Amino acid sequence: MAEPHATAPSPTLHTVSISDLRPTQMTVGMREVEEKRKAWRGLDIKKSAGFLGRHMIPVVRGPKDRLYVVDHHHLSRALHDEGVDEVLTSTLADLRTLDKDEFWRFLDNRGWMHPFDADGVRQPRTELPKTVADLEDDPYRSLAGELRFAGGYAKDATPFSEFLWADALRRRVETKTAKNDPETALEQALAFAKSSTASYLPGWCGPHQRS
């Protein structure tokens, strides 16, 4: 069997239908999706093509020549919900020669899949949604994104780092608060992020020091 051909990120020379993109995670934070939808609606129509060119969707080519999204799930869902039909992609690896099981093991070991449901429970990869339209809401993923933008932690290259924060917050912020009281949820999340208890998480900035 030929070795999988991994490549540096490079844009495809054609557009891809959003409906053909296969997610590698089960959930998104819908509040973050909504913010991206608002940003898209705020663009001048003449700038929309340039935006798509600067925000190509990273994908891996898999069995049956399917395209699997390995980042920008929130943007993909936002563009889909805004009625955008096609996007540009950048191919991170060509794994079409692998059989199905080997393909999924590779993605899992590389940190390119996150089959955890809205309760933070790992599911069989067969439960992954078939399209970005089927991604479900995880309010803790929204909270984790809001926490980062509020300076609670730094952007980090660790795969699915926001989901690691979401899972930690899931154990510390009540579900009702996370869903219905974002302001209070963020206050509680910031208190946790500033504590040494959160030091194991990617992008942790440490407790604020008094001058």
JSON list of C-alpha atoms in Angstrom, two decimals:
[
{"chain": "A", "resi": 1, "resn": "MET", "atom": "CA", "xyz": [0.00, 0.00, 0.00]},
{"chain": "A", "resi": 2, "resn": "ALA", "atom": "CA", "xyz": [1.27, 3.44, -0.84]},
{"chain": "A", "resi": 3, "resn": "GLU", "atom": "CA", "xyz": [2.15, 5.71, 2.04]},
{"chain": "A", "resi": 4, "resn": "PRO", "atom": "CA", "xyz": [-0.37, 8.50, 2.77]},
{"chain": "A", "resi": 5, "resn": "HIS", "atom": "CA", "xyz": [0.69, 11.65, 1.02]},
{"chain": "A", "resi": 6, "resn": "ALA", "atom": "CA", "xyz": [0.77, 14.49, 3.55]},
{"chain": "A", "resi": 7, "resn": "THR", "atom": "CA", "xyz": [1.23, 17.94, 2.10]},
{"chain": "A", "resi": 8, "resn": "ALA", "atom": "CA", "xyz": [1.72, 21.46, 3.35]},
{"chain": "A", "resi": 9, "resn": "PRO", "atom": "CA", "xyz": [-1.48, 23.50, 3.34]},
{"chain": "A", "resi": 10, "resn": "SER", "atom": "CA", "xyz": [-2.27, 24.59, -0.22]},
{"chain": "A", "resi": 11, "resn": "PRO", "atom": "CA", "xyz": [-5.47, 25.87, -1.75]},
{"chain": "A", "resi": 12, "resn": "THR", "atom": "CA", "xyz": [-7.46, 23.78, -4.16]},
{"chain": "A", "resi": 13, "resn": "LEU", "atom": "CA", "xyz": [-7.91, 25.25, -7.60]},
{"chain": "A", "resi": 14, "resn": "HIS", "atom": "CA", "xyz": [-11.66, 25.01, -7.48]},
{"chain": "A", "resi": 15, "resn": "THR", "atom": "CA", "xyz": [-14.53, 25.68, -5.13]},
{"chain": "A", "resi": 16, "resn": "VAL", "atom": "CA", "xyz": [-16.16, 22.97, -3.05]},
{"chain": "A", "resi": 17, "resn": "SER", "atom": "CA", "xyz": [-19.79, 22.65, -2.07]},
{"chain": "A", "resi": 18, "resn": "ILE", "atom": "CA", "xyz": [-20.27, 23.16, 1.67]},
{"chain": "A", "resi": 19, "resn": "SER", "atom": "CA", "xyz": [-22.76, 20.29, 1.65]},
{"chain": "A", "resi": 20, "resn": "ASP", "atom": "CA", "xyz": [-19.94, 17.94, 0.56]},
{"chain": "A", "resi": 21, "resn": "LEU", "atom": "CA", "xyz": [-17.75, 18.74, 3.57]},
{"chain": "A", "resi": 22, "resn": "ARG", "atom": "CA", "xyz": [-17.64, 16.06, 6.27]},
{"chain": "A", "resi": 23, "resn": "PRO", "atom": "CA", "xyz": [-17.16, 17.21, 9.89]},
{"chain": "A", "resi": 24, "resn": "THR", "atom": "CA", "xyz": [-14.61, 15.55, 12.18]},
{"chain": "A", "resi": 25, "resn": "GLN", "atom": "CA", "xyz": [-16.34, 16.79, 15.33]},
{"chain": "A", "resi": 26, "resn": "MET", "atom": "CA", "xyz": [-19.90, 16.51, 16.61]},
{"chain": "A", "resi": 27, "resn": "THR", "atom": "CA", "xyz": [-20.63, 19.92, 18.07]},
{"chain": "A", "resi": 28, "resn": "VAL", "atom": "CA", "xyz": [-20.00, 23.63, 17.74]},
{"chain": "A", "resi": 29, "resn": "GLY", "atom": "CA", "xyz": [-20.81, 26.61, 19.95]},
{"chain": "A", "resi": 30, "resn": "MET", "atom": "CA", "xyz": [-23.86, 28.13, 18.29]},
{"chain": "A", "resi": 31, "resn": "ARG", "atom": "CA", "xyz": [-23.31, 31.53, 19.91]},
{"chain": "A", "resi": 32, "resn": "GLU", "atom": "CA", "xyz": [-19.92, 31.63, 18.18]},
{"chain": "A", "resi": 33, "resn": "VAL", "atom": "CA", "xyz": [-21.54, 30.52, 14.92]},
{"chain": "A", "resi": 34, "resn": "GLU", "atom": "CA", "xyz": [-24.05, 33.36, 15.26]},
{"chain": "A", "resi": 35, "resn": "GLU", "atom": "CA", "xyz": [-21.24, 35.90, 15.72]},
{"chain": "A", "resi": 36, "resn": "LYS", "atom": "CA", "xyz": [-19.60, 34.66, 12.54]},
{"chain": "A", "resi": 37, "resn": "ARG", "atom": "CA", "xyz": [-22.92, 34.92, 10.71]},
{"chain": "A", "resi": 38, "resn": "LYS", "atom": "CA", "xyz": [-23.25, 38.54, 11.83]},
{"chain": "A", "resi": 39, "resn": "ALA", "atom": "CA", "xyz": [-19.72, 39.27, 10.65]},
{"chain": "A", "resi": 40, "resn": "TRP", "atom": "CA", "xyz": [-20.49, 37.74, 7.25]},
{"chain": "A", "resi": 41, "resn": "ARG", "atom": "CA", "xyz": [-23.69, 39.78, 6.88]},
{"chain": "A", "resi": 42, "resn": "GLY", "atom": "CA", "xyz": [-21.71, 42.90, 7.74]},
{"chain": "A", "resi": 43, "resn": "LEU", "atom": "CA", "xyz": [-19.31, 42.42, 4.81]},
{"chain": "A", "resi": 44, "resn": "ASP", "atom": "CA", "xyz": [-19.63, 44.53, 1.70]},
{"chain": "A", "resi": 45, "resn": "ILE", "atom": "CA", "xyz": [-20.72, 42.13, -1.05]},
{"chain": "A", "resi": 46, "resn": "LYS", "atom": "CA", "xyz": [-17.64, 43.12, -3.07]},
{"chain": "A", "resi": 47, "resn": "LYS", "atom": "CA", "xyz": [-15.41, 41.89, -0.24]},
{"chain": "A", "resi": 48, "resn": "SER", "atom": "CA", "xyz": [-17.08, 38.51, 0.29]},
{"chain": "A", "resi": 49, "resn": "ALA", "atom": "CA", "xyz": [-14.99, 36.71, -2.34]},
{"chain": "A", "resi": 50, "resn": "GLY", "atom": "CA", "xyz": [-11.79, 38.07, -0.81]},
{"chain": "A", "resi": 51, "resn": "PHE", "atom": "CA", "xyz": [-12.94, 36.92, 2.63]},
{"chain": "A", "resi": 52, "resn": "LEU", "atom": "CA", "xyz": [-13.51, 33.38, 1.37]},
{"chain": "A", "resi": 53, "resn": "GLY", "atom": "CA", "xyz": [-10.08, 33.43, -0.26]},
{"chain": "A", "resi": 54, "resn": "ARG", "atom": "CA", "xyz": [-8.46, 34.37, 3.05]},
{"chain": "A", "resi": 55, "resn": "HIS", "atom": "CA", "xyz": [-10.46, 31.84, 5.07]},
{"chain": "A", "resi": 56, "resn": "MET", "atom": "CA", "xyz": [-10.03, 28.57, 3.23]},
{"chain": "A", "resi": 57, "resn": "ILE", "atom": "CA", "xyz": [-11.36, 25.49, 5.04]},
{"chain": "A", "resi": 58, "resn": "PRO", "atom": "CA", "xyz": [-8.61, 23.01, 6.05]},
{"chain": "A", "resi": 59, "resn": "VAL", "atom": "CA", "xyz": [-9.52, 19.52, 4.89]},
{"chain": "A", "resi": 60, "resn": "VAL", "atom": "CA", "xyz": [-8.14, 16.01, 4.58]},
{"chain": "A", "resi": 61, "resn": "ARG", "atom": "CA", "xyz": [-8.97, 13.88, 1.56]},
{"chain": "A", "resi": 62, "resn": "GLY", "atom": "CA", "xyz": [-10.19, 10.49, 2.66]},
{"chain": "A", "resi": 63, "resn": "PRO", "atom": "CA", "xyz": [-11.65, 7.26, 1.26]},
{"chain": "A", "resi": 64, "resn": "LYS", "atom": "CA", "xyz": [-14.05, 7.71, -1.68]},
{"chain": "A", "resi": 65, "resn": "ASP", "atom": "CA", "xyz": [-12.40, 11.11, -2.23]},
{"chain": "A", "resi": 66, "resn": "ARG", "atom": "CA", "xyz": [-14.47, 12.67, 0.53]},
{"chain": "A", "resi": 67, "resn": "LEU", "atom": "CA", "xyz": [-13.32, 15.91, 2.13]},
{"chain": "A", "resi": 68, "resn": "TYR", "atom": "CA", "xyz": [-13.10, 15.95, 5.92]},
{"chain": "A", "resi": 69, "resn": "VAL", "atom": "CA", "xyz": [-12.96, 19.30, 7.72]},
{"chain": "A", "resi": 70, "resn": "VAL", "atom": "CA", "xyz": [-10.24, 19.44, 10.39]},
{"chain": "A", "resi": 71, "resn": "ASP", "atom": "CA", "xyz": [-10.68, 23.11, 11.41]},
{"chain": "A", "resi": 72, "resn": "HIS", "atom": "CA", "xyz": [-13.05, 26.06, 10.90]},
{"chain": "A", "resi": 73, "resn": "HIS", "atom": "CA", "xyz": [-16.18, 24.06, 11.64]},
{"chain": "A", "resi": 74, "resn": "HIS", "atom": "CA", "xyz": [-17.81, 27.17, 13.10]},
{"chain": "A", "resi": 75, "resn": "LEU", "atom": "CA", "xyz": [-17.10, 29.22, 9.99]},
{"chain": "A", "resi": 76, "resn": "SER", "atom": "CA", "xyz": [-18.32, 26.41, 7.74]},
{"chain": "A", "resi": 77, "resn": "ARG", "atom": "CA", "xyz": [-21.58, 26.16, 9.67]},
{"chain": "A", "resi": 78, "resn": "ALA", "atom": "CA", "xyz": [-22.02, 29.95, 9.69]},
{"chain": "A", "resi": 79, "resn": "LEU", "atom": "CA", "xyz": [-21.51, 30.22, 5.94]},
{"chain": "A", "resi": 80, "resn": "HIS", "atom": "CA", "xyz": [-23.89, 27.32, 5.36]},
{"chain": "A", "resi": 81, "resn": "ASP", "atom": "CA", "xyz": [-26.56, 28.98, 7.52]},
{"chain": "A", "resi": 82, "resn": "GLU", "atom": "CA", "xyz": [-26.07, 32.21, 5.59]},
{"chain": "A", "resi": 83, "resn": "GLY", "atom": "CA", "xyz": [-26.82, 30.43, 2.32]},
{"chain": "A", "resi": 84, "resn": "VAL", "atom": "CA", "xyz": [-23.27, 30.30, 0.97]},
{"chain": "A", "resi": 85, "resn": "ASP", "atom": "CA", "xyz": [-23.07, 27.31, -1.36]},
{"chain": "A", "resi": 86, "resn": "GLU", "atom": "CA", "xyz": [-19.34, 26.95, -2.02]},
{"chain": "A", "resi": 87, "resn": "VAL", "atom": "CA", "xyz": [-16.04, 27.60, -0.26]},
{"chain": "A", "resi": 88, "resn": "LEU", "atom": "CA", "xyz": [-12.34, 27.22, -0.98]},
{"chain": "A", "resi": 89, "resn": "THR", "atom": "CA", "xyz": [-10.39, 24.53, 0.83]},
{"chain": "A", "resi": 90, "resn": "SER", "atom": "CA", "xyz": [-6.76, 23.89, 1.72]},
{"chain": "A", "resi": 91, "resn": "THR", "atom": "CA", "xyz": [-5.66, 20.24, 1.70]},
{"chain": "A", "resi": 92, "resn": "LEU", "atom": "CA", "xyz": [-3.55, 19.19, 4.69]},
{"chain": "A", "resi": 93, "resn": "ALA", "atom": "CA", "xyz": [-3.16, 15.54, 3.69]},
{"chain": "A", "resi": 94, "resn": "ASP", "atom": "CA", "xyz": [-4.25, 13.16, 0.95]},
{"chain": "A", "resi": 95, "resn": "LEU", "atom": "CA", "xyz": [-5.25, 9.88, 2.62]},
{"chain": "A", "resi": 96, "resn": "ARG", "atom": "CA", "xyz": [-7.37, 8.38, -0.14]},
{"chain": "A", "resi": 97, "resn": "THR", "atom": "CA", "xyz": [-5.20, 5.25, -0.28]},
{"chain": "A", "resi": 98, "resn": "LEU", "atom": "CA", "xyz": [-6.08, 4.24, 3.29]},
{"chain": "A", "resi": 99, "resn": "ASP", "atom": "CA", "xyz": [-8.93, 1.91, 4.10]},
{"chain": "A", "resi": 100, "resn": "LYS", "atom": "CA", "xyz": [-11.70, 3.28, 6.29]},
{"chain": "A", "resi": 101, "resn": "ASP", "atom": "CA", "xyz": [-10.50, 1.96, 9.64]},
{"chain": "A", "resi": 102, "resn": "GLU", "atom": "CA", "xyz": [-6.90, 2.97, 9.03]},
{"chain": "A", "resi": 103, "resn": "PHE", "atom": "CA", "xyz": [-8.03, 6.42, 7.92]},
{"chain": "A", "resi": 104, "resn": "TRP", "atom": "CA", "xyz": [-9.95, 7.04, 11.13]},
{"chain": "A", "resi": 105, "resn": "ARG", "atom": "CA", "xyz": [-7.13, 5.73, 13.32]},
{"chain": "A", "resi": 106, "resn": "PHE", "atom": "CA", "xyz": [-4.76, 8.11, 11.56]},
{"chain": "A", "resi": 107, "resn": "LEU", "atom": "CA", "xyz": [-7.07, 11.09, 12.15]},
{"chain": "A", "resi": 108, "resn": "ASP", "atom": "CA", "xyz": [-7.56, 10.12, 15.79]},
{"chain": "A", "resi": 109, "resn": "ASN", "atom": "CA", "xyz": [-3.83, 9.70, 16.45]},
{"chain": "A", "resi": 110, "resn": "ARG", "atom": "CA", "xyz": [-3.04, 12.96, 14.64]},
{"chain": "A", "resi": 111, "resn": "GLY", "atom": "CA", "xyz": [-5.60, 14.88, 16.69]},
{"chain": "A", "resi": 112, "resn": "TRP", "atom": "CA", "xyz": [-7.73, 15.59, 13.63]},
{"chain": "A", "resi": 113, "resn": "MET", "atom": "CA", "xyz": [-11.02, 14.28, 15.01]},
{"chain": "A", "resi": 114, "resn": "HIS", "atom": "CA", "xyz": [-13.08, 14.99, 18.13]},
{"chain": "A", "resi": 115, "resn": "PRO", "atom": "CA", "xyz": [-16.06, 12.61, 18.35]},
{"chain": "A", "resi": 116, "resn": "PHE", "atom": "CA", "xyz": [-17.47, 13.98, 21.62]},
{"chain": "A", "resi": 117, "resn": "ASP", "atom": "CA", "xyz": [-21.14, 14.85, 21.97]},
{"chain": "A", "resi": 118, "resn": "ALA", "atom": "CA", "xyz": [-22.81, 17.86, 23.59]},
{"chain": "A", "resi": 119, "resn": "ASP", "atom": "CA", "xyz": [-22.37, 16.24, 27.00]},
{"chain": "A", "resi": 120, "resn": "GLY", "atom": "CA", "xyz": [-18.64, 15.78, 26.47]},
{"chain": "A", "resi": 121, "resn": "VAL", "atom": "CA", "xyz": [-18.98, 12.00, 26.06]},
{"chain": "A", "resi": 122, "resn": "ARG", "atom": "CA", "xyz": [-16.93, 10.25, 23.39]},
{"chain": "A", "resi": 123, "resn": "GLN", "atom": "CA", "xyz": [-19.04, 8.50, 20.76]},
{"chain": "A", "resi": 124, "resn": "PRO", "atom": "CA", "xyz": [-18.22, 6.01, 17.99]},
{"chain": "A", "resi": 125, "resn": "ARG", "atom": "CA", "xyz": [-16.90, 7.79, 14.92]},
{"chain": "A", "resi": 126, "resn": "THR", "atom": "CA", "xyz": [-19.96, 6.47, 13.06]},
{"chain": "A", "resi": 127, "resn": "GLU", "atom": "CA", "xyz": [-21.97, 9.04, 15.05]},
{"chain": "A", "resi": 128, "resn": "LEU", "atom": "CA", "xyz": [-20.10, 11.96, 13.49]},
{"chain": "A", "resi": 129, "resn": "PRO", "atom": "CA", "xyz": [-22.47, 14.14, 11.46]},
{"chain": "A", "resi": 130, "resn": "LYS", "atom": "CA", "xyz": [-22.43, 13.75, 7.69]},
{"chain": "A", "resi": 131, "resn": "THR", "atom": "CA", "xyz": [-22.66, 17.48, 6.95]},
{"chain": "A", "resi": 132, "resn": "VAL", "atom": "CA", "xyz": [-21.87, 20.74, 8.76]},
{"chain": "A", "resi": 133, "resn": "ALA", "atom": "CA", "xyz": [-25.63, 21.38, 8.87]},
{"chain": "A", "resi": 134, "resn": "ASP", "atom": "CA", "xyz": [-25.92, 18.47, 11.32]},
{"chain": "A", "resi": 135, "resn": "LEU", "atom": "CA", "xyz": [-23.43, 19.83, 13.87]},
{"chain": "A", "resi": 136, "resn": "GLU", "atom": "CA", "xyz": [-25.11, 20.17, 17.28]},
{"chain": "A", "resi": 137, "resn": "ASP", "atom": "CA", "xyz": [-24.85, 22.97, 19.81]},
{"chain": "A", "resi": 138, "resn": "ASP", "atom": "CA", "xyz": [-22.60, 22.67, 22.86]},
{"chain": "A", "resi": 139, "resn": "PRO", "atom": "CA", "xyz": [-23.09, 25.78, 25.03]},
{"chain": "A", "resi": 140, "resn": "TYR", "atom": "CA", "xyz": [-19.83, 25.06, 26.82]},
{"chain": "A", "resi": 141, "resn": "ARG", "atom": "CA", "xyz": [-17.97, 25.35, 23.52]},
{"chain": "A", "resi": 142, "resn": "SER", "atom": "CA", "xyz": [-19.55, 28.78, 23.11]},
{"chain": "A", "resi": 143, "resn": "LEU", "atom": "CA", "xyz": [-18.47, 29.65, 26.64]},
{"chain": "A", "resi": 144, "resn": "ALA", "atom": "CA", "xyz": [-14.92, 28.47, 25.97]},
{"chain": "A", "resi": 145, "resn": "GLY", "atom": "CA", "xyz": [-14.74, 30.68, 22.89]},
{"chain": "A", "resi": 146, "resn": "GLU", "atom": "CA", "xyz": [-16.08, 33.68, 24.81]},
{"chain": "A", "resi": 147, "resn": "LEU", "atom": "CA", "xyz": [-13.58, 33.00, 27.58]},
{"chain": "A", "resi": 148, "resn": "ARG", "atom": "CA", "xyz": [-10.66, 33.13, 25.15]},
{"chain": "A", "resi": 149, "resn": "PHE", "atom": "CA", "xyz": [-11.88, 36.39, 23.60]},
{"chain": "A", "resi": 150, "resn": "ALA", "atom": "CA", "xyz": [-12.21, 37.83, 27.10]},
{"chain": "A", "resi": 151, "resn": "GLY", "atom": "CA", "xyz": [-8.54, 37.07, 27.75]},
{"chain": "A", "resi": 152, "resn": "GLY", "atom": "CA", "xyz": [-9.12, 34.01, 29.91]},
{"chain": "A", "resi": 153, "resn": "TYR", "atom": "CA", "xyz": [-6.54, 32.00, 28.00]},
{"chain": "A", "resi": 154, "resn": "ALA", "atom": "CA", "xyz": [-4.36, 32.35, 24.92]},
{"chain": "A", "resi": 155, "resn": "LYS", "atom": "CA", "xyz": [-4.88, 30.85, 21.50]},
{"chain": "A", "resi": 156, "resn": "ASP", "atom": "CA", "xyz": [-2.98, 27.58, 21.40]},
{"chain": "A", "resi": 157, "resn": "ALA", "atom": "CA", "xyz": [-1.94, 25.15, 18.66]},
{"chain": "A", "resi": 158, "resn": "THR", "atom": "CA", "xyz": [-3.13, 22.14, 20.68]},
{"chain": "A", "resi": 159, "resn": "PRO", "atom": "CA", "xyz": [-5.79, 20.36, 18.60]},
{"chain": "A", "resi": 160, "resn": "PHE", "atom": "CA", "xyz": [-9.33, 21.13, 19.81]},
{"chain": "A", "resi": 161, "resn": "SER", "atom": "CA", "xyz": [-7.95, 23.26, 22.66]},
{"chain": "A", "resi": 162, "resn": "GLU", "atom": "CA", "xyz": [-11.27, 25.10, 23.00]},
{"chain": "A", "resi": 163, "resn": "PHE", "atom": "CA", "xyz": [-13.01, 21.77, 23.58]},
{"chain": "A", "resi": 164, "resn": "LEU", "atom": "CA", "xyz": [-10.55, 20.95, 26.37]},
{"chain": "A", "resi": 165, "resn": "TRP", "atom": "CA", "xyz": [-11.55, 24.20, 28.04]},
{"chain": "A", "resi": 166, "resn": "ALA", "atom": "CA", "xyz": [-15.22, 23.48, 27.33]},
{"chain": "A", "resi": 167, "resn": "ASP", "atom": "CA", "xyz": [-14.93, 20.11, 29.05]},
{"chain": "A", "resi": 168, "resn": "ALA", "atom": "CA", "xyz": [-13.27, 21.70, 32.09]},
{"chain": "A", "resi": 169, "resn": "LEU", "atom": "CA", "xyz": [-15.98, 24.37, 32.27]},
{"chain": "A", "resi": 170, "resn": "ARG", "atom": "CA", "xyz": [-18.65, 21.69, 31.96]},
{"chain": "A", "resi": 171, "resn": "ARG", "atom": "CA", "xyz": [-17.58, 20.49, 35.40]},
{"chain": "A", "resi": 172, "resn": "ARG", "atom": "CA", "xyz": [-17.57, 23.95, 36.98]},
{"chain": "A", "resi": 173, "resn": "VAL", "atom": "CA", "xyz": [-20.44, 25.98, 35.50]},
{"chain": "A", "resi": 174, "resn": "GLU", "atom": "CA", "xyz": [-24.01, 24.76, 35.86]},
{"chain": "A", "resi": 175, "resn": "THR", "atom": "CA", "xyz": [-25.78, 23.80, 32.63]},
{"chain": "A", "resi": 176, "resn": "LYS", "atom": "CA", "xyz": [-28.65, 26.25, 33.20]},
{"chain": "A", "resi": 177, "resn": "THR", "atom": "CA", "xyz": [-26.16, 29.07, 33.68]},
{"chain": "A", "resi": 178, "resn": "ALA", "atom": "CA", "xyz": [-24.12, 28.13, 30.60]},
{"chain": "A", "resi": 179, "resn": "LYS", "atom": "CA", "xyz": [-27.27, 28.01, 28.45]},
{"chain": "A", "resi": 180, "resn": "ASN", "atom": "CA", "xyz": [-29.30, 30.91, 29.79]},
{"chain": "A", "resi": 181, "resn": "ASP", "atom": "CA", "xyz": [-26.99, 33.35, 31.58]},
{"chain": "A", "resi": 182, "resn": "PRO", "atom": "CA", "xyz": [-23.86, 33.88, 29.47]},
{"chain": "A", "resi": 183, "resn": "GLU", "atom": "CA", "xyz": [-22.70, 36.87, 31.50]},
{"chain": "A", "resi": 184, "resn": "THR", "atom": "CA", "xyz": [-22.66, 34.98, 34.80]},
{"chain": "A", "resi": 185, "resn": "ALA", "atom": "CA", "xyz": [-21.21, 31.92, 33.08]},
{"chain": "A", "resi": 186, "resn": "LEU", "atom": "CA", "xyz": [-18.35, 34.02, 31.73]},
{"chain": "A", "resi": 187, "resn": "GLU", "atom": "CA", "xyz": [-17.66, 35.51, 35.17]},
{"chain": "A", "resi": 188, "resn": "GLN", "atom": "CA", "xyz": [-17.41, 32.02, 36.64]},
{"chain": "A", "resi": 189, "resn": "ALA", "atom": "CA", "xyz": [-15.27, 30.83, 33.74]},
{"chain": "A", "resi": 190, "resn": "LEU", "atom": "CA", "xyz": [-12.87, 33.75, 34.16]},
{"chain": "A", "resi": 191, "resn": "ALA", "atom": "CA", "xyz": [-12.52, 33.01, 37.88]},
{"chain": "A", "resi": 192, "resn": "PHE", "atom": "CA", "xyz": [-11.59, 29.43, 37.03]},
{"chain": "A", "resi": 193, "resn": "ALA", "atom": "CA", "xyz": [-9.20, 30.46, 34.24]},
{"chain": "A", "resi": 194, "resn": "LYS", "atom": "CA", "xyz": [-7.31, 32.78, 36.59]},
{"chain": "A", "resi": 195, "resn": "SER", "atom": "CA", "xyz": [-6.77, 30.00, 39.12]},
{"chain": "A", "resi": 196, "resn": "SER", "atom": "CA", "xyz": [-3.89, 27.54, 39.29]},
{"chain": "A", "resi": 197, "resn": "THR", "atom": "CA", "xyz": [-6.47, 24.77, 38.97]},
{"chain": "A", "resi": 198, "resn": "ALA", "atom": "CA", "xyz": [-6.65, 25.54, 35.25]},
{"chain": "A", "resi": 199, "resn": "SER", "atom": "CA", "xyz": [-2.89, 25.37, 34.76]},
{"chain": "A", "resi": 200, "resn": "TYR", "atom": "CA", "xyz": [-3.08, 22.01, 32.94]},
{"chain": "A", "resi": 201, "resn": "LEU", "atom": "CA", "xyz": [-5.12, 23.48, 30.10]},
{"chain": "A", "resi": 202, "resn": "PRO", "atom": "CA", "xyz": [-3.61, 24.74, 26.81]},
{"chain": "A", "resi": 203, "resn": "GLY", "atom": "CA", "xyz": [-3.08, 28.48, 26.62]},
{"chain": "A", "resi": 204, "resn": "TRP", "atom": "CA", "xyz": [-3.36, 29.00, 30.38]},
{"chain": "A", "resi": 205, "resn": "CYS", "atom": "CA", "xyz": [-2.05, 32.46, 31.19]},
{"chain": "A", "resi": 206, "resn": "GLY", "atom": "CA", "xyz": [-1.64, 32.05, 34.94]},
{"chain": "A", "resi": 207, "resn": "PRO", "atom": "CA", "xyz": [-3.27, 33.97, 37.76]},
{"chain": "A", "resi": 208, "resn": "HIS", "atom": "CA", "xyz": [-3.19, 37.74, 37.45]},
{"chain": "A", "resi": 209, "resn": "GLN", "atom": "CA", "xyz": [-0.36, 39.20, 39.44]},
{"chain": "A", "resi": 210, "resn": "ARG", "atom": "CA", "xyz": [-0.79, 42.39, 41.47]},
{"chain": "A", "resi": 211, "resn": "SER", "atom": "CA", "xyz": [1.67, 45.11, 40.58]}
]
